[in-house]
Amino acid sequence: LKARMIVDKSFRISEIDERIYGSFIEHLGRAVYGGIYDPGHPTADEHGFRNDVKQLIRDLRVPIVRYPGGNFVSGYDWEDGVGPVEDRPKRLELAWRTLEPNYVGTNEFMRWAKDAGTDVMMAVNLGTRGIDAARNLVEYCNHPGGSRYSDLRKQHGFAEPHKIKMWCLGNEMDGPWQIGHKTAEEYGRLALETGKAMRLIDPSIELVSCGSSSTGMPTFPSWEAETLDHTYEVADFISLHQYYGNRDNDSANYLARGMDMDHFIHTVISTTDFIKAKKRSKKTMKLSFDEWNVWYHSNEADAKIDRNPWSVAPPQLEDVYNFEDALLVGSMLMTFLRRADRVKSACLAQLVNVIAPIMTEDGGRAWKQTIYYPYLHASVYGRGVSLKPVVDSPKYDAKDYTDVPYLDTAVVHNEEEDTLTIFALNRHLTEALDLTCDVRSFEGYAIEEHIVLENDDLKAVNTADSEKVAPHNKGASELKDGVVTGRLAKASWNVIRLR
Ligand code: AHR
């Protein structure tokens, strides 16, 4: 099996916005309590946050974390989570039917994020609340002082404003499961008026208007068109959410899901550009793919969780990821890179314990799931300019897709560091793919390493005790006369790094 590609410095798609390597922490399951926060843990810092988890997040160089939800935010009163912890109420949390103790709230999370080296993308509640709660939260977080809510923040021990730049106007408001679910018309009006008020307090913030919860929603893509008719001028981003699973155990089809994601992005771009034209607007809407991942392994276990009595942090959505999931995650990351001109933000949902690359044992070890690795590689090596590779690859037909290229690839040129990175997935399940890549315009470059994530078992998983799926850097590739030749093992994720 052979594939060829050409890469050239001048085939620029766009500068990559590093926020495409964002992630997400929701008050859900063991993400906060027992995940990032565990005061009794041997590595806990003075505020109760686990240092071992923080370190894994720093290693990933996560640029931004969405918080506090998710479905959770649509029933959340942010005031419950600030002020003296002993005075905070315990609340029945309706999205996931748990008990929310409010030990962690806005200020604690902001302090944690700073420590973990990441920014925060804050979501406001447009389910049970609206303009008033949202504008007060912006005042509390971003206003320097001398007003009711900014002074309240100071009184709570945070003298400096948090300066949160990116704000989500609600979450998945198109979904009937959402608390306070709305029609497109209802949401569009509310999001516009809320965004206006928030921006009057802090004109420097960026706002995300809710798009569809998935391509499968019956209102997709008219939801986008109808809501943007209201929010186009106030919003900077529209959100996209999508999760995949291999429920029918058809791996060839599963590994082609990136094509579905690409089509989703394409449709949202077309829809937003239609509204741009309709409004004679000069602004081009950016895309925030602020929930994406594999999510299906834990569905059955979750259905069995006893919700009576209401409990704090039950183990919900704890997918254990296998090797093929890591391949798909790599493919999804490459999809963002190839759409780097419009996708300017994305959040791997989520970060710790809940459909996450990082897992923790209660009071014990933190460990890396299979999907940790493609995420790490993309985040660390995928910064700079995304280049458009010209690809000639053999193809296959799968159940839901035709003409799926065996070679899935994205290329990044980091001009400052003088590096070129070729990300490449071989989708063939049984055969290696011989790759030839013309890199003639990168004179003087040499191969630094060829990282490979491979495994004979597509279903291999990692645990706290054994890391069966981990990368090595013994990939076989060489560079001669401006051409890289390399062998991509069957079903493998590859990162070929040149400098
Ligand atoms: O990430 C898990 C959930 O998926 C989020 O709470 C919700 O927004 C989405 O449906």
XYZ file of C-alpha atoms and ligand atoms in Angstrom:
509
model
C 0.000 0.000 0.000
C 1.490 3.353 -1.027
C 0.540 6.985 -0.512
C 2.188 10.174 -1.709
C 1.928 13.723 -0.521
C 3.425 17.130 -1.194
C 3.933 19.737 1.477
C 5.104 23.254 0.745
C 5.811 26.235 2.977
C 3.575 28.394 0.855
C 0.505 26.114 1.008
C -0.772 27.905 4.088
C -4.228 27.202 5.462
C -3.922 29.507 8.442
C -2.131 30.345 11.631
C -3.352 27.851 14.249
C -5.196 29.283 17.241
C -3.731 27.358 20.157
C -7.153 27.308 21.780
C -8.057 24.349 19.538
C -6.176 22.289 22.136
C -8.558 23.307 24.901
C -10.409 20.949 27.215
C -13.344 20.922 29.576
C -14.102 20.354 33.253
C -17.714 20.131 34.337
C -19.216 19.675 37.787
C -20.047 16.127 36.827
C -19.036 12.724 38.169
C -15.513 12.684 39.592
C -14.165 15.501 37.382
C -13.954 18.103 40.143
C -14.455 16.177 43.391
C -12.057 13.232 43.382
C -10.485 14.445 40.124
C -8.772 17.798 40.285
C -9.869 18.402 43.888
C -9.153 15.953 46.692
C -7.988 17.672 49.898
C -7.050 14.365 51.535
C -4.756 13.284 48.706
C -1.006 13.051 49.445
C -0.224 15.418 46.553
C -2.942 17.974 47.403
C -1.836 21.610 47.516
C -2.852 23.994 50.302
C -6.198 24.554 48.574
C -7.007 20.849 48.164
C -6.112 20.438 44.485
C -4.090 17.438 43.362
C -0.613 18.392 42.161
C -0.096 15.130 40.274
C -3.179 15.847 38.130
C -2.090 19.442 37.626
C 1.281 18.246 36.371
C -0.295 15.937 33.767
C -2.387 18.882 32.576
C 0.669 21.137 32.393
C 2.454 18.461 30.359
C -0.446 18.540 27.891
C -0.042 22.333 27.626
C -3.829 22.737 27.790
C -4.368 26.383 26.766
C -7.962 26.807 27.975
C -10.532 24.841 30.002
C -14.287 25.241 29.625
C -16.134 25.443 32.985
C -18.455 24.737 34.874
C -20.570 22.906 32.270
C -22.006 21.394 30.181
C -25.500 20.446 31.150
C -24.615 21.382 34.744
C -24.446 25.087 33.980
C -28.092 25.258 32.929
C -29.202 24.769 36.547
C -26.270 26.442 38.300
C -26.508 29.463 40.569
C -22.971 30.830 40.544
C -23.598 32.665 43.816
C -23.752 29.244 45.564
C -20.077 28.701 44.753
C -18.525 31.900 46.151
C -17.858 33.198 49.643
C -16.989 31.208 52.772
C -17.157 27.482 51.954
C -18.909 26.655 55.229
C -21.796 28.925 54.250
C -22.313 27.407 50.806
C -25.475 25.406 50.197
C -25.684 21.790 49.103
C -27.893 21.681 46.037
C -29.764 18.998 44.159
C -28.021 19.011 40.800
C -30.639 18.181 38.190
C -28.627 17.640 35.026
C -26.846 14.574 36.413
C -29.020 14.044 39.489
C -26.306 14.354 42.103
C -25.653 16.393 45.208
C -23.488 19.472 44.559
C -21.647 20.515 47.737
C -20.158 23.703 46.212
C -16.740 23.172 47.813
C -15.299 24.351 44.516
C -16.716 27.405 42.774
C -15.583 30.217 40.491
C -12.707 31.584 42.590
C -11.235 28.206 43.501
C -11.418 27.081 39.904
C -9.775 30.263 38.610
C -6.937 29.839 41.102
C -6.528 26.198 40.106
C -6.473 27.094 36.389
C -3.734 29.651 36.894
C -1.707 27.049 38.699
C -2.335 24.455 36.005
C -1.127 26.973 33.393
C -4.425 27.311 31.574
C -7.074 29.944 30.820
C -10.774 29.496 31.482
C -13.708 29.591 29.072
C -16.640 30.418 31.341
C -20.205 29.378 30.598
C -23.244 31.263 31.878
C -26.597 29.748 32.773
C -29.204 30.480 30.116
C -31.379 27.557 31.215
C -32.918 28.548 34.543
C -31.435 32.055 34.559
C -30.572 34.822 32.164
C -29.359 38.372 31.667
C -29.174 39.382 35.306
C -27.159 36.441 36.635
C -24.832 36.554 33.648
C -24.062 40.274 33.876
C -23.492 39.970 37.625
C -21.049 37.125 37.068
C -19.082 39.177 34.529
C -18.990 42.064 36.992
C -17.885 39.706 39.775
C -15.128 38.153 37.674
C -13.849 40.927 35.442
C -14.571 44.322 36.961
C -11.593 45.725 38.888
C -13.556 47.083 41.875
C -15.787 49.813 43.291
C -19.095 48.138 42.404
C -21.364 45.700 44.197
C -20.155 42.420 42.648
C -16.527 43.359 42.100
C -16.305 44.398 45.737
C -17.953 41.138 46.733
C -15.160 39.277 44.930
C -12.606 41.346 46.852
C -14.405 40.590 50.073
C -14.131 36.900 49.129
C -10.368 37.238 49.063
C -9.689 37.861 45.376
C -8.433 41.422 45.024
C -7.551 41.178 41.357
C -10.148 40.583 38.627
C -9.974 37.183 36.934
C -10.066 38.777 33.457
C -11.932 35.912 31.810
C -11.885 36.490 28.077
C -14.069 33.791 26.535
C -17.703 33.255 27.608
C -20.261 30.693 26.424
C -23.835 31.950 26.178
C -25.395 28.830 27.699
C -24.921 25.192 26.774
C -26.681 22.954 24.235
C -29.858 24.988 24.405
C -31.247 23.069 21.393
C -31.375 19.823 23.423
C -34.679 18.717 25.003
C -32.635 17.217 27.889
C -31.278 20.663 28.752
C -32.771 22.351 31.810
C -34.550 25.364 30.386
C -34.333 24.057 26.802
C -35.387 26.703 24.290
C -36.566 27.099 20.743
C -34.149 28.787 18.352
C -36.169 31.980 18.530
C -36.258 31.983 22.345
C -32.579 31.230 22.642
C -31.506 33.690 19.965
C -33.289 36.590 21.638
C -32.059 35.710 25.125
C -28.464 35.122 24.011
C -28.380 38.437 22.169
C -29.693 40.439 25.115
C -27.459 38.597 27.594
C -24.395 39.057 25.425
C -25.139 42.767 25.024
C -25.334 43.288 28.786
C -22.184 41.243 29.457
C -20.260 43.227 26.887
C -21.434 46.549 28.334
C -19.593 45.559 31.500
C -16.486 44.291 29.745
C -16.169 45.165 26.039
C -13.062 43.005 25.694
C -14.822 39.645 26.194
C -15.435 37.114 23.424
C -18.822 35.406 23.224
C -19.850 31.974 21.994
C -23.364 31.459 20.650
C -24.763 27.919 21.100
C -24.829 25.801 17.974
C -26.291 22.324 17.697
C -25.550 19.545 20.205
C -24.653 17.204 17.344
C -25.288 16.711 13.639
C -28.008 14.247 14.636
C -30.253 16.933 16.094
C -33.501 17.325 14.121
C -33.084 21.119 14.198
C -29.565 21.045 12.725
C -28.637 23.243 10.820
C -31.688 25.518 10.917
C -30.900 26.069 14.611
C -27.624 27.709 13.556
C -29.309 29.908 10.938
C -32.208 30.972 13.165
C -30.165 31.685 16.297
C -27.424 33.516 14.411
C -30.055 35.696 12.856
C -30.250 37.174 16.362
C -26.736 36.684 17.715
C -24.529 37.237 14.664
C -23.328 40.706 15.630
C -22.874 40.036 19.349
C -21.137 36.653 19.052
C -17.561 35.938 18.019
C -17.962 32.170 17.880
C -20.602 29.558 17.242
C -20.233 26.261 19.117
C -20.213 22.705 17.745
C -20.481 19.521 19.821
C -19.967 15.952 18.647
C -19.196 12.561 20.230
C -18.561 9.274 18.458
C -18.675 5.600 19.392
C -17.986 2.228 17.810
C -21.198 0.618 18.997
C -21.469 -1.915 16.189
C -17.783 -2.808 16.355
C -17.001 -1.787 12.781
C -13.525 -0.314 13.124
C -13.006 0.616 9.464
C -16.195 2.665 9.610
C -15.326 4.061 13.041
C -11.927 5.326 11.927
C -13.634 7.255 9.121
C -15.756 9.344 11.520
C -13.383 12.286 11.061
C -15.026 12.693 7.656
C -18.353 13.194 9.369
C -16.791 15.789 11.651
C -15.297 17.570 8.671
C -18.676 17.637 6.975
C -20.225 19.045 10.160
C -17.664 21.864 10.206
C -18.250 22.526 6.522
C -22.020 22.785 7.039
C -21.658 25.176 9.965
C -19.271 27.369 7.971
C -21.756 27.461 5.074
C -24.634 28.331 7.383
C -22.782 31.085 9.226
C -21.553 32.543 5.931
C -25.129 32.588 4.656
C -26.135 34.703 7.659
C -23.092 36.906 7.118
C -24.251 37.555 3.567
C -27.838 38.087 4.650
C -26.760 40.685 7.197
C -24.205 42.328 4.898
C -21.829 41.832 7.813
C -18.099 42.408 7.635
C -17.487 39.925 10.420
C -16.632 36.282 9.794
C -17.912 33.946 12.492
C -15.313 31.707 14.154
C -16.054 28.134 15.186
C -15.630 26.820 18.712
C -15.814 23.022 18.682
C -16.155 23.147 22.439
C -17.188 19.536 23.076
C -15.688 16.651 21.126
C -14.503 13.150 21.947
C -15.353 9.461 21.936
C -18.174 8.694 24.372
C -19.981 5.392 24.530
C -18.090 2.862 26.664
C -19.671 4.052 29.910
C -23.285 4.313 28.720
C -24.340 0.973 30.169
C -22.599 1.469 33.506
C -24.174 4.910 33.852
C -27.644 3.535 33.277
C -27.084 1.273 36.295
C -25.934 3.977 38.727
C -28.403 4.231 41.577
C -29.415 7.899 41.841
C -31.114 7.365 45.193
C -30.020 8.786 47.532
C -28.520 11.804 45.787
C -24.759 11.448 46.125
C -21.686 13.615 45.697
C -19.459 12.779 42.705
C -20.547 9.276 41.702
C -18.357 7.715 38.955
C -20.306 8.915 35.914
C -19.188 8.859 32.267
C -15.961 6.990 33.067
C -15.180 5.694 29.608
C -12.094 3.489 29.493
C -10.568 4.223 26.121
C -8.942 1.652 23.866
C -6.339 1.905 21.160
C -8.731 2.541 18.262
C -10.295 5.412 20.228
C -6.854 7.029 20.364
C -6.594 6.712 16.575
C -9.936 8.438 16.096
C -9.024 11.186 18.549
C -5.876 11.798 16.486
C -7.996 11.946 13.348
C -10.370 14.468 14.909
C -7.453 16.681 15.947
C -6.148 16.613 12.375
C -9.598 17.633 11.147
C -9.337 20.808 13.254
C -5.881 21.504 11.859
C -7.096 21.248 8.276
C -9.905 23.691 9.166
C -7.637 25.986 11.163
C -8.857 28.974 9.138
C -12.278 28.783 10.804
C -11.995 26.485 13.843
C -10.358 28.794 16.358
C -11.261 26.981 19.545
C -12.033 23.384 20.532
C -12.370 21.525 23.819
C -11.647 17.847 24.307
C -14.565 16.819 26.512
C -13.510 16.292 29.127
C -10.178 16.411 31.008
C -10.275 14.373 34.210
C -12.227 11.156 34.997
C -15.317 12.100 32.974
C -14.774 10.926 29.338
C -11.212 11.983 29.922
C -7.566 11.468 28.969
C -6.570 11.661 32.649
C -7.961 9.294 35.288
C -7.518 9.217 39.046
C -7.880 6.590 41.717
C -9.668 7.933 44.772
C -6.804 8.958 47.022
C -4.364 7.065 44.777
C -2.611 7.292 41.445
C -3.329 9.398 38.390
C -2.921 7.655 35.050
C -3.080 8.269 31.320
C -5.698 6.837 29.020
C -4.846 5.897 25.413
C -6.313 9.158 24.087
C -3.905 11.175 26.213
C -1.169 10.608 23.633
C -2.558 11.966 20.351
C -3.866 14.928 22.351
C -0.409 15.488 23.839
C 1.322 15.230 20.457
C -1.056 17.614 18.715
C -0.974 20.146 21.532
C 2.811 20.112 21.898
C 3.885 19.785 18.247
C 0.847 21.194 16.449
C 1.417 24.907 16.981
C 2.280 27.328 14.200
C 0.869 27.411 10.688
C -1.329 24.657 9.331
C -0.213 23.683 5.816
C -2.406 22.103 3.192
C -0.975 18.745 2.204
C -1.679 17.559 -1.338
C -2.465 13.890 -0.813
C -2.689 10.951 -3.145
C -3.795 7.957 -1.107
C -5.535 4.671 -1.832
C -9.100 4.675 -0.538
C -11.753 2.336 0.835
C -15.496 2.255 1.270
C -17.005 1.770 4.719
C -20.586 1.385 5.906
C -21.311 5.099 6.174
C -18.556 6.591 4.015
C -17.171 6.193 0.526
C -13.686 7.034 -0.667
C -12.081 7.095 2.749
C -8.346 7.756 2.277
C -6.191 5.259 4.157
C -3.830 8.123 4.818
C -5.300 10.767 7.096
C -2.876 13.628 7.613
C -2.276 17.216 8.723
C 0.922 19.238 8.622
C 2.170 22.043 10.836
C 5.023 24.448 10.220
C 6.327 26.302 13.232
C 8.214 29.223 11.735
C 9.628 30.479 15.022
C 11.064 27.155 16.044
C 11.857 26.125 12.475
C 10.097 22.795 12.743
C 7.823 20.837 10.464
C 5.492 18.184 11.865
C 3.643 15.618 9.793
C 0.765 13.985 11.654
C -0.381 10.823 9.908
C -2.892 8.081 10.614
C -2.868 4.852 8.648
C -6.493 3.720 8.654
C -5.698 0.324 7.132
C -6.395 -2.271 9.799
C -4.069 -4.990 8.502
C -1.491 -3.440 6.150
C 1.353 -0.962 6.501
C 1.290 2.148 4.334
C 4.448 3.334 2.585
C 4.474 7.098 2.603
C 6.427 9.402 0.332
C 6.275 13.057 1.242
C 7.851 15.823 -0.799
C 9.180 18.483 1.584
C 11.509 20.193 -0.904
C 10.729 23.722 0.300
C 12.139 22.878 3.729
C 15.760 23.032 2.765
C 18.257 22.078 5.430
C 15.702 20.213 7.543
C 16.416 16.775 8.970
C 14.224 14.208 10.687
C 14.326 14.577 14.464
C 12.093 11.658 15.341
C 9.198 9.562 14.151
C 6.802 8.906 17.015
C 4.421 5.955 16.641
C 1.383 4.807 18.577
C 0.666 1.238 17.520
C -0.774 -1.932 18.991
C -1.785 -5.322 17.627
C -5.015 -5.131 19.578
C -7.435 -2.357 18.617
C -9.201 -2.921 21.907
C -6.108 -2.639 24.148
C -6.607 -0.286 27.099
C -4.457 1.344 29.761
C -5.033 1.044 33.487
C -3.338 2.514 36.541
C -1.151 -0.611 36.637
C -0.282 -1.148 33.023
C 0.224 1.148 30.105
C -0.314 -1.106 27.118
C -0.872 1.774 24.732
C 2.026 4.212 24.811
C 4.071 5.801 22.018
C 7.639 4.963 21.029
C 9.911 6.933 18.729
C 11.382 4.172 16.646
C 9.306 4.904 13.567
C 10.988 4.067 10.279
C 11.348 7.141 8.121
C 14.173 8.950 6.367
C 14.752 12.149 4.449
C 16.727 12.187 1.208
C 16.816 14.792 -1.567
C 13.886 16.684 -0.120
C 11.646 13.627 0.152
C 10.569 11.873 3.343
C 9.913 8.177 3.003
C 8.376 6.338 5.858
C 6.472 3.241 6.763
C 3.248 3.727 8.691
C 2.387 0.534 10.528
C -1.137 -0.876 10.134
C -3.681 1.094 12.173
C -1.158 3.522 13.604
C -0.826 7.148 14.673
C 2.420 8.794 13.557
C 4.160 12.068 14.267
C 7.131 12.717 11.977
C 9.103 15.666 13.286
C 11.584 17.591 11.175
C 13.843 20.493 12.042
O -19.622 16.333 28.259
C -20.733 15.680 28.759
C -22.043 16.344 28.363
O -22.229 16.223 26.991
C -22.158 17.821 28.606
O -22.561 18.124 29.885
C -23.196 18.251 27.627
O -23.034 19.579 27.216
C -23.075 17.249 26.503
O -24.296 16.716 26.152
